[in-house]
CSV table of C-alpha atoms in Angstrom, one decimal:
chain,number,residue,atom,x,y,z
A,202,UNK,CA,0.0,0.0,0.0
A,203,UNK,CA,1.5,3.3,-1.3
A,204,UNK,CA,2.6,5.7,1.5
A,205,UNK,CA,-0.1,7.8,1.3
A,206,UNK,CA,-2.7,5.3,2.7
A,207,UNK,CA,-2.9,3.2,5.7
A,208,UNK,CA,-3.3,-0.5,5.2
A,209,UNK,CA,-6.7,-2.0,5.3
A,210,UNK,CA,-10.3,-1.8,3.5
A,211,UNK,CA,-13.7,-2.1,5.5
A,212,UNK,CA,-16.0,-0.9,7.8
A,213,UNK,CA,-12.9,-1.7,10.7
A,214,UNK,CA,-10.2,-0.4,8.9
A,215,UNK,CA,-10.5,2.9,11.3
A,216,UNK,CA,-12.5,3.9,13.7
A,217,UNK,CA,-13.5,7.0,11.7
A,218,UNK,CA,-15.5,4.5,8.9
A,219,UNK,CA,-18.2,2.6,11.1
A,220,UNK,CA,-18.7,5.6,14.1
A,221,UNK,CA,-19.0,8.6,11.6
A,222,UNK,CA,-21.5,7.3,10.3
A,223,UNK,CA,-23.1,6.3,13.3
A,224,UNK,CA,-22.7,9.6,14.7
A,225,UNK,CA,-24.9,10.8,11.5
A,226,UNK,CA,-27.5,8.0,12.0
A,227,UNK,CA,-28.3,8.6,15.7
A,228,UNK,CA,-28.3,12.5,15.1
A,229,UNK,CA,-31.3,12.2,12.8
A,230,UNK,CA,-32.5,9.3,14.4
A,231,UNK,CA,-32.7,10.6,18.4
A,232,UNK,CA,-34.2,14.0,17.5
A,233,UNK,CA,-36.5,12.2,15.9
A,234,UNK,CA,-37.5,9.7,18.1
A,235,UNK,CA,-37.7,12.5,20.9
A,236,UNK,CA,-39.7,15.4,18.5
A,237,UNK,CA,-41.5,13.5,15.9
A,238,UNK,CA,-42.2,10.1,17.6
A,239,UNK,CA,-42.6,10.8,21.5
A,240,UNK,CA,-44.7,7.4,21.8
A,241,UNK,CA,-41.5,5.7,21.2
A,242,UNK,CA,-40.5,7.4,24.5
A,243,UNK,CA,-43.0,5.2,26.5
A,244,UNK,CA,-40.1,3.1,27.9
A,245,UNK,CA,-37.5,5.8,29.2
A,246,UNK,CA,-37.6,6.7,32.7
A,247,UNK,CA,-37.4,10.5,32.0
A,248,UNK,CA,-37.9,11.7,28.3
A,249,UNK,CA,-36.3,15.2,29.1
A,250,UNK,CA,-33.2,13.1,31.0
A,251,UNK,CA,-32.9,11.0,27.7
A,252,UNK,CA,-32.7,13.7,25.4
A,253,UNK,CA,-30.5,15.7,27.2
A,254,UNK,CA,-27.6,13.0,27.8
A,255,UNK,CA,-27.9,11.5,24.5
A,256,UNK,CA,-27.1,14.5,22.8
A,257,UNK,CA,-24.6,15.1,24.7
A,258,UNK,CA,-22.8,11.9,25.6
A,259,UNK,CA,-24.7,9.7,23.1
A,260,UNK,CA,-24.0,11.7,19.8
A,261,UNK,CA,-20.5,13.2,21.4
A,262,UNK,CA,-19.0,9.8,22.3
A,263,UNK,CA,-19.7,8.5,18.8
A,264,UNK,CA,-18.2,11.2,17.8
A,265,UNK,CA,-15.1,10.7,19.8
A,266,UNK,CA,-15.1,7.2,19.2
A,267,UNK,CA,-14.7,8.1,15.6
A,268,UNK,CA,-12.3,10.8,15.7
A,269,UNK,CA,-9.7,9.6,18.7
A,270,UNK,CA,-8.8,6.3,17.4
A,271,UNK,CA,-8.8,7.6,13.8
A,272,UNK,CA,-6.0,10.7,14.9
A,273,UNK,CA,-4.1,9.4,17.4
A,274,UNK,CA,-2.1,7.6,14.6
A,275,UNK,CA,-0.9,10.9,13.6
A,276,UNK,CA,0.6,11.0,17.0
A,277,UNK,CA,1.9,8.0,17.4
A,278,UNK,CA,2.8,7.4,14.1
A,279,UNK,CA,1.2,3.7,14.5
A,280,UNK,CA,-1.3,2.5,12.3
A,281,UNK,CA,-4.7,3.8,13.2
A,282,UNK,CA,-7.0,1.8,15.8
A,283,UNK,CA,-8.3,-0.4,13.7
A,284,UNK,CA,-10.4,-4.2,13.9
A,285,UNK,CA,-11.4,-5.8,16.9
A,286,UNK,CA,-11.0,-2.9,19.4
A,287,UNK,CA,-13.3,-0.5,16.7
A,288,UNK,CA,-16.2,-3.2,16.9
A,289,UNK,CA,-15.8,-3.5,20.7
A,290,UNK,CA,-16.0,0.3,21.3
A,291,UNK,CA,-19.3,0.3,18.7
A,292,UNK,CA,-21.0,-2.5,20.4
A,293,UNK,CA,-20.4,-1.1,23.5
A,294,UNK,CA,-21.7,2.6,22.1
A,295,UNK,CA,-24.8,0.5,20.6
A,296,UNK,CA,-25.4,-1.1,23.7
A,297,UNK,CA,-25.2,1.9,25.8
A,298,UNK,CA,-28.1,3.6,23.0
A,299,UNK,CA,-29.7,0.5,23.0
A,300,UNK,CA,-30.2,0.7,27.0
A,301,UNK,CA,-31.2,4.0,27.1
A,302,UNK,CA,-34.0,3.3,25.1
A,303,UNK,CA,-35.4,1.0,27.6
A,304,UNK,CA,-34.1,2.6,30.1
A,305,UNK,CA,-37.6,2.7,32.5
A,306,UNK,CA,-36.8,-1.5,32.6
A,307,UNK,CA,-33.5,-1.6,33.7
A,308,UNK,CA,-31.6,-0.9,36.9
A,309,UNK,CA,-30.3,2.5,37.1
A,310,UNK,CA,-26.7,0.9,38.1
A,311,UNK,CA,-27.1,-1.0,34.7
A,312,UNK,CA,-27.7,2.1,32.7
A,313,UNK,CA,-24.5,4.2,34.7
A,314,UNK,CA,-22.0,1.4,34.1
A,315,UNK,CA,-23.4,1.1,30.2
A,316,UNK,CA,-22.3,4.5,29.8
A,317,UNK,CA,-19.5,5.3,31.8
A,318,UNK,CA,-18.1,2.0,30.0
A,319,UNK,CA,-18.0,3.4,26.3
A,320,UNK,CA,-15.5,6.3,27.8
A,321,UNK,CA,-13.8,4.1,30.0
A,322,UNK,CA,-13.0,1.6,27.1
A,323,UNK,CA,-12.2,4.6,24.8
A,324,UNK,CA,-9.9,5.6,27.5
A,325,UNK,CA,-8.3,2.0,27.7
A,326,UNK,CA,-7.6,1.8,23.9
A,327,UNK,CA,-6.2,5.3,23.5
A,328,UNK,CA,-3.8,4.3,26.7
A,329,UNK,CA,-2.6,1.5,25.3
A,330,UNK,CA,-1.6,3.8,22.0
A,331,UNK,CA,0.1,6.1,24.0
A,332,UNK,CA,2.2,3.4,25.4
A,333,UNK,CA,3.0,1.7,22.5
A,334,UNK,CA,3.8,5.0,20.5
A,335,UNK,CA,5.7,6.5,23.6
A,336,UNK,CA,3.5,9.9,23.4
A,337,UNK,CA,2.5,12.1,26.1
A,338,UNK,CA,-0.5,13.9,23.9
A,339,UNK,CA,-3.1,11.3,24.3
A,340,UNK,CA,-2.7,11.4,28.1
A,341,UNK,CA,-5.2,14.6,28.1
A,342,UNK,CA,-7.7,13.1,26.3
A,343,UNK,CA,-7.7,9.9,28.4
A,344,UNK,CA,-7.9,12.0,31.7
A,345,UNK,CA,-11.1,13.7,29.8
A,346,UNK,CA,-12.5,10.4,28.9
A,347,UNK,CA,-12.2,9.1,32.3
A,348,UNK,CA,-14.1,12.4,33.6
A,349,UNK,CA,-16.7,12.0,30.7
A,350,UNK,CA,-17.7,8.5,31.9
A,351,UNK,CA,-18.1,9.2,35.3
A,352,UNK,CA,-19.8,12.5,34.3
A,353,UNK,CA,-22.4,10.4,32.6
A,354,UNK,CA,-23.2,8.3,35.0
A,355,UNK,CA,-23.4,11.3,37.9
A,356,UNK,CA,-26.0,12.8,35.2
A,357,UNK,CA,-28.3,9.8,35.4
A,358,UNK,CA,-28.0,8.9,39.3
A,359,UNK,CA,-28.1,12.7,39.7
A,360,UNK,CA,-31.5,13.2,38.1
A,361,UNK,CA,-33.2,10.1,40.3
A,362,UNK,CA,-31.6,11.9,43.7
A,363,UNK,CA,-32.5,15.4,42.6
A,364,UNK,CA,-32.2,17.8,45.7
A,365,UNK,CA,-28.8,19.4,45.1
A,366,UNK,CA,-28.5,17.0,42.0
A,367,UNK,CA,-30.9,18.5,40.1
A,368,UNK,CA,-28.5,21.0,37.8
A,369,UNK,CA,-26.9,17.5,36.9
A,370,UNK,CA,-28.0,17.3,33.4
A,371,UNK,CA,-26.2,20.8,32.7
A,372,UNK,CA,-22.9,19.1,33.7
A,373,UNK,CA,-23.5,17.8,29.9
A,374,UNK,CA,-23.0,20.7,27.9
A,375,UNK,CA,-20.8,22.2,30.2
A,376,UNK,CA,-18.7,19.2,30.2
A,377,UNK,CA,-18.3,19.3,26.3
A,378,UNK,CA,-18.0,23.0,26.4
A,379,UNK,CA,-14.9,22.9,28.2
A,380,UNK,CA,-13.4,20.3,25.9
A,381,UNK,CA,-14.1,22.6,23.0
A,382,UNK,CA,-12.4,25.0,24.3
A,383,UNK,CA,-9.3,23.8,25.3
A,384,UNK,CA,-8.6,20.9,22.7
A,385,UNK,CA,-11.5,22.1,20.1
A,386,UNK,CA,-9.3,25.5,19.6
A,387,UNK,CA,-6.1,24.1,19.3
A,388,UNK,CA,-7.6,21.9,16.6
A,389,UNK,CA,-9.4,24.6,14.2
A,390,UNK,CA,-6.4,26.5,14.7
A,391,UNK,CA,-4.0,23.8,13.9
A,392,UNK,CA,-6.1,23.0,10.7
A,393,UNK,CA,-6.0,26.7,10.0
A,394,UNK,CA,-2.6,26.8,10.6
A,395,UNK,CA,-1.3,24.1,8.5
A,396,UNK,CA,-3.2,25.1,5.6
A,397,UNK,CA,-1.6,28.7,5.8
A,398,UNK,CA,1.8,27.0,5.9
A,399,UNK,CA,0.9,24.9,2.8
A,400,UNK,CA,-0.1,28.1,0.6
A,401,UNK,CA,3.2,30.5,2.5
A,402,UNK,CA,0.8,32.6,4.1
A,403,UNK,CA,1.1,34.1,7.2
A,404,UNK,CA,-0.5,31.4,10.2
A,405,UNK,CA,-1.4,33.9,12.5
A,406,UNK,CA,-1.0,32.7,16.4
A,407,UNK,CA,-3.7,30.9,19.1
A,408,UNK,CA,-3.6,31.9,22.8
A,409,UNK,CA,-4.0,28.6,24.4
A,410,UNK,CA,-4.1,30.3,28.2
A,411,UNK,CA,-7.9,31.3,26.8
A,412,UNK,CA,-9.0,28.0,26.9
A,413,UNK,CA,-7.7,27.1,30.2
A,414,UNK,CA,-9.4,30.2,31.3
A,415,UNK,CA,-12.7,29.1,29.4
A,416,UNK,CA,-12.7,25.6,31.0
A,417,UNK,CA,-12.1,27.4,34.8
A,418,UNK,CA,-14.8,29.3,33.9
A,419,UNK,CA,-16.6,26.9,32.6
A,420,UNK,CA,-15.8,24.6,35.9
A,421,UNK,CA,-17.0,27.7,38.0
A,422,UNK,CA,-20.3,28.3,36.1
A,423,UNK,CA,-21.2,24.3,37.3
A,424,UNK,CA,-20.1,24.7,40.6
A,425,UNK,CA,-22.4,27.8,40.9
A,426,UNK,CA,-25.6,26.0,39.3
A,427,UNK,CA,-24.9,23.3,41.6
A,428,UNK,CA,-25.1,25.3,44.1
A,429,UNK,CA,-28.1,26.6,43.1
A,430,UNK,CA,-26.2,30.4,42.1
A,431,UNK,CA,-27.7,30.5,39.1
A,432,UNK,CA,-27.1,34.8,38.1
A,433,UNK,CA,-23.3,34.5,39.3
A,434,UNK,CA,-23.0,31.1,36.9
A,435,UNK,CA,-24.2,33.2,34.3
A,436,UNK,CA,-21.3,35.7,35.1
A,437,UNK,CA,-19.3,32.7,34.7
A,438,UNK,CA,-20.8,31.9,31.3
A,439,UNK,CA,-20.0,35.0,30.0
A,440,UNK,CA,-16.6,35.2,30.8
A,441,UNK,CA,-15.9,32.1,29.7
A,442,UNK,CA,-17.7,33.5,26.2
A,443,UNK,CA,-15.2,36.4,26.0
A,444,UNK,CA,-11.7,34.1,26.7
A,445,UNK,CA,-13.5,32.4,23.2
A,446,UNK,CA,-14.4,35.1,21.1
A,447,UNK,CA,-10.8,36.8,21.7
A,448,UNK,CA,-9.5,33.8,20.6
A,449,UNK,CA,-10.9,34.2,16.8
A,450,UNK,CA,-9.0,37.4,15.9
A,451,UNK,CA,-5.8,36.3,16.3
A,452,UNK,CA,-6.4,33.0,14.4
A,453,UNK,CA,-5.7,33.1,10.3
A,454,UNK,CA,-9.1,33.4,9.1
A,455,UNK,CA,-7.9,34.8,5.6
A,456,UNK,CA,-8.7,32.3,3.7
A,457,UNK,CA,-11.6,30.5,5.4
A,458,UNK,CA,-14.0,32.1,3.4
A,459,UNK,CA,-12.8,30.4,0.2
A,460,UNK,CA,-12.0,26.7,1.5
A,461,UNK,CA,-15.6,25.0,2.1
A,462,UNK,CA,-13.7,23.0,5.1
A,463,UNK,CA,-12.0,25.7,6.8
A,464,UNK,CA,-15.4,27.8,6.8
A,465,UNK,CA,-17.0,24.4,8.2
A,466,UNK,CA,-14.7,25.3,11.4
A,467,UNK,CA,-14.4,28.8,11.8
A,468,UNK,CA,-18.2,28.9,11.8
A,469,UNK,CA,-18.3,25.6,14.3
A,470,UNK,CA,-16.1,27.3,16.6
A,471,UNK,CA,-18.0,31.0,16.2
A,472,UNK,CA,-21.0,29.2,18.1
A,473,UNK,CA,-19.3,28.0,21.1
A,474,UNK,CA,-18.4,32.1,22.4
A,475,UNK,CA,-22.0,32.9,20.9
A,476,UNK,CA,-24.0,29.9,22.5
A,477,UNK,CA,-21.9,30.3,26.1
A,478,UNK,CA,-22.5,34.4,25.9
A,479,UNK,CA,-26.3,33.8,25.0
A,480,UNK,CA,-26.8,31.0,28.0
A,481,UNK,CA,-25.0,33.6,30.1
A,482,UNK,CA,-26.9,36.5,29.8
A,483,UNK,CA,-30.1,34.5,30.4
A,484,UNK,CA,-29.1,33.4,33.3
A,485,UNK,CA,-28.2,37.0,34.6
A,486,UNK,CA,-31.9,37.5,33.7
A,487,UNK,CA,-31.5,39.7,29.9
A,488,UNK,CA,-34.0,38.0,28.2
A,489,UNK,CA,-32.3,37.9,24.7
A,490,UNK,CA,-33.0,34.1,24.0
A,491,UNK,CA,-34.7,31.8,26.1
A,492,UNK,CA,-31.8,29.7,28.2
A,493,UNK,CA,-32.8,26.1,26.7
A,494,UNK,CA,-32.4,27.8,23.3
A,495,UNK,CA,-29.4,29.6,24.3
A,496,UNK,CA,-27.8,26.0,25.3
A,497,UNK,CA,-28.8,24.6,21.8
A,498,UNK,CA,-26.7,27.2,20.2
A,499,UNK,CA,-23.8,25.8,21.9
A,500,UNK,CA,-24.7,21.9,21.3
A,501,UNK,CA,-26.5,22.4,18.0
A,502,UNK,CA,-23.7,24.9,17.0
A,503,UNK,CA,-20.9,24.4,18.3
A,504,UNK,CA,-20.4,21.0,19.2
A,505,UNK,CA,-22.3,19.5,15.8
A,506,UNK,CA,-20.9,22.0,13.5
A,507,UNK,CA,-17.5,20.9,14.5
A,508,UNK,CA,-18.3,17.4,14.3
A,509,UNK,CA,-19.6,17.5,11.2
A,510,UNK,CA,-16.4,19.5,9.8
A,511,UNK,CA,-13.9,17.2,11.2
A,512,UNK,CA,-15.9,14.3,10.6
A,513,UNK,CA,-16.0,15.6,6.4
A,514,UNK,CA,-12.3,15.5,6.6
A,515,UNK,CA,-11.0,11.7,5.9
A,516,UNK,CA,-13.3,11.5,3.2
A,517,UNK,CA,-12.3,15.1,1.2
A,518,UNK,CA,-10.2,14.9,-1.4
A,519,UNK,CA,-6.4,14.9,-1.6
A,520,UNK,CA,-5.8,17.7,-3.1
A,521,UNK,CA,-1.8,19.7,-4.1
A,522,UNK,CA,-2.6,22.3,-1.4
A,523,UNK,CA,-4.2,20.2,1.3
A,524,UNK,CA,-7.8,18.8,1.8
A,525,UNK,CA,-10.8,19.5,-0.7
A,526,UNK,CA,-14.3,19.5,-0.2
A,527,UNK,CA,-16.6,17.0,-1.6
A,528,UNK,CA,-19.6,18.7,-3.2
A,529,UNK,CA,-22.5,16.9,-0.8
A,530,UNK,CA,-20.6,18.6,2.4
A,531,UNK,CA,-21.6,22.1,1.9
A,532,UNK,CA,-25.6,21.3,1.7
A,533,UNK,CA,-25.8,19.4,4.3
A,534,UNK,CA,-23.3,22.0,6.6
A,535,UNK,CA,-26.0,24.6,5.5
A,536,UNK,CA,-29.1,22.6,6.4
A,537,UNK,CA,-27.5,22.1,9.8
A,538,UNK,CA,-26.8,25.7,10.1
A,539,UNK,CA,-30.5,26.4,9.0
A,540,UNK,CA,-31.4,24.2,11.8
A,541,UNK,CA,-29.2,26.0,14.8
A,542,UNK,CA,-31.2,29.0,13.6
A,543,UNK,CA,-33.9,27.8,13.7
A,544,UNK,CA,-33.7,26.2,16.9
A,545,UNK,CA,-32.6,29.4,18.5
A,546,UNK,CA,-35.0,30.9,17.6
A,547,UNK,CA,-37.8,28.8,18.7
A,548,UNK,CA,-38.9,27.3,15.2
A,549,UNK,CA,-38.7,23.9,17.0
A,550,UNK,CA,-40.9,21.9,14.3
A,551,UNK,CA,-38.9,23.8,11.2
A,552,UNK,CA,-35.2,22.7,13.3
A,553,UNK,CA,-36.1,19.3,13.9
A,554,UNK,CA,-36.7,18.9,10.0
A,555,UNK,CA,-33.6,20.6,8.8
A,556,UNK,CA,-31.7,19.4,11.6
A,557,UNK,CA,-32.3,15.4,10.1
A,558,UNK,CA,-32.0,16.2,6.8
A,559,UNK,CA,-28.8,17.9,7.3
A,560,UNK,CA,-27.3,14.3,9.3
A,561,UNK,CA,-28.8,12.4,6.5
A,562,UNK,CA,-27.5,14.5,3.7
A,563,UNK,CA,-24.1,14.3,5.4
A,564,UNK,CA,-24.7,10.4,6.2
A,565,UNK,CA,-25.5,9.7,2.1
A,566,UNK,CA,-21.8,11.5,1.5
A,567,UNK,CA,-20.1,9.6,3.8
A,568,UNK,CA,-21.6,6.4,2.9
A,569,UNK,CA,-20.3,6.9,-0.8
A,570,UNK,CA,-16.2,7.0,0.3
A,571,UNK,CA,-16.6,3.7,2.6
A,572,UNK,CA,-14.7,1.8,0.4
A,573,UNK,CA,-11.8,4.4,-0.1
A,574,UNK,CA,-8.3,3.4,1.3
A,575,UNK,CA,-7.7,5.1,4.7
A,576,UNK,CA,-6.0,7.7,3.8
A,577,UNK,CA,-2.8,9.1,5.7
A,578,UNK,CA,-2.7,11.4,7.5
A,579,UNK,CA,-6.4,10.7,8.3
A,580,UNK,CA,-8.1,14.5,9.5
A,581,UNK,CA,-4.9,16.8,7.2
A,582,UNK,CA,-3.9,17.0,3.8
A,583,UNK,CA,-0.6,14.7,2.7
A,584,UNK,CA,2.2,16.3,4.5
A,585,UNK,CA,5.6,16.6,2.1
């Protein structure tokens, strides 16, 4: 196999090529199930509970078990994660889906370990990389994962307790909102970067102290709705919305208007200071959106946009300056964007519509490059 691809064919090959598309499949499918069909509800404990955590940990682990075992191999320079260990960590994602579903028959110990065990596997596998590659970069993310799985859980025993637990399903965003910002703008500026240093352009710099200061802040504003401080979380918010939206100017945005998948993740990463300033100043009591819209412009824009950007990477094309969009990318990045819209602005029926076409557009395109060689690097453009 030349040295531009990776060795292997199939569904297993990478992680990237079964749990992309599963990501896409339970996008559409859970905001269906939860807007269109609520009947189908019938056999979860708490329908809000369910939709909250399985937009959040549902469709974000399959993300991350797509993306993690898929990059580390750029690394670790190892081959990426590839056969049995990709089917374990989808079985045990399917399970997990699979037990939420039901989850008014089964114990609620069943339904925390069911969970907490798709992170803590994740967590095992990328280990194990970053012991046999000898790097010290996949230790952060297998401290988050760790921290994601027992997040999960504390969100579902949480909600039975209630009392003090009751904020617990806001851990959720918050959670993923501090792992965009520390590791989700070091990676739209490393894409940015690289493809300013392909074409000899300037690559502008990142200011990776904002993000530590956006995931304090972040760590503050759920200490404070825990608490029950819910004006001074909001104060929280917003400062954590500022360290982000700093961030952008100094980035090289030059030429992200042009490149299809460099807009995908300027514009992801523009939702994250816009969804956390908008929660924020609800919370302080300015009424400018609603707060459960204000947190679907953080989970429905920032944290899908970007997954859908990175996610259109491996299957671009290889192009002499770096990656190149495939033509079914940019409608279905618009319908999603259509959706966020929407959604904010309390067009619920019109966002749920947009929002599924948008996963199944994207799922179609992603169907259509299964049987491409893995390419290599997986997420960047052939480095000379």
């Amino acid at each position: 196999m030349s040295g531009r691809y990776w060795p292997g064919r199939g569904a297993l090959a990478a992680s990237y090529r079964i749990m992309f598309p599963l990501t896409a499949i339970w996008a559409a499918l859970s905001v269906a199930i939860w807007h269109v069909l609520p009947t189908s509800l019938d056999q979860v404990a708490d329908p809000y509970l369910w939709h909250v955590h399985e937009m959040t940990f549902g469709f974000g682990a399959a993300a991350l078990l797509g993306y993690l075992p898929s990059a580390c191999s750029s690394w670790t320079g190892r081959a990426p994660v590839s056969g049995a260990a990709v089917a374990l960590l989808a079985g045990l994602w399917g399970v997990a889906r699979l037990s939420m579903l039901i989850s008014d028959m089964l114990p609620l110990a069943w339904l925390a370990s069911a969970n907490a065990a798709v992170f803590w596997a994740l967590a095992l596998v990328l280990a194990r990389e970053g012991i046999r590659g000898a790097t010290a970069k996949i230790w952060a993310y297998v401290g988050f994962l760790c921290l994601a799985g027992g997040a999960s859980g504390t969100v579902l025993v949480g909600s039975v307790l209630g009392g003090g637990f009751d904020a617990a399903p806001l851990l959720a965003p918050l959670l993923f909102a501090a792992l965009l910002v520390v590791v989700g703008g070091r990676m739209v500026f490393g894409f940015l970067k690289s493809d300013a240093s392909r074409r000899g352009r300037a690559a502008g710099r990142d200011l990776p102290l904002l993000g530590w200061i956006g995931a304090a802040a972040l760590g503050l504003a759920a200490a404070l709705l825990i608490w029950g401080r819910d004006e001074l979380a909001g104060f929280a918010l917003l400062t954590a919305a500022l360290s982000q939206a700093v961030r952008l100017p100094t980035w090289s945005l030059g030429r992200a208007h042009r490149e299809p998948l460099l807009l995908m993740l300027a514009l992801g990463f523009l939702w994250l200071p816009l969804g956390l300033g908008l929660w924020g100043t609800a919370l302080i009591g300015v009424d400018l959106v609603a707060s459960p819209n204000a947190i679907h412009a953080m989970i429905m824009g920032a944290m899908s946009s970007l997954i859908m950007a990175v996610a259109a990477r491996p299957v671009a094309r290889r192009g002499a300056l770096g990656l190149e969009a495939r033509p079914w990318m940019l409608p279905a990045f618009g319908c999603l964007q259509a959706a966020i819209v929407m959604r904010v602005a309390g067009w619920q029926d019109a966002a749920v519509l947009a929002w599924s076409l948008a996963w199944l557009l994207f799922l179609a395109g992603l169907l259509t490059r299964c049987h491409d060689p893995v390419p290599r690097p997986i997420f960047s453009g052939s480095r000379r």
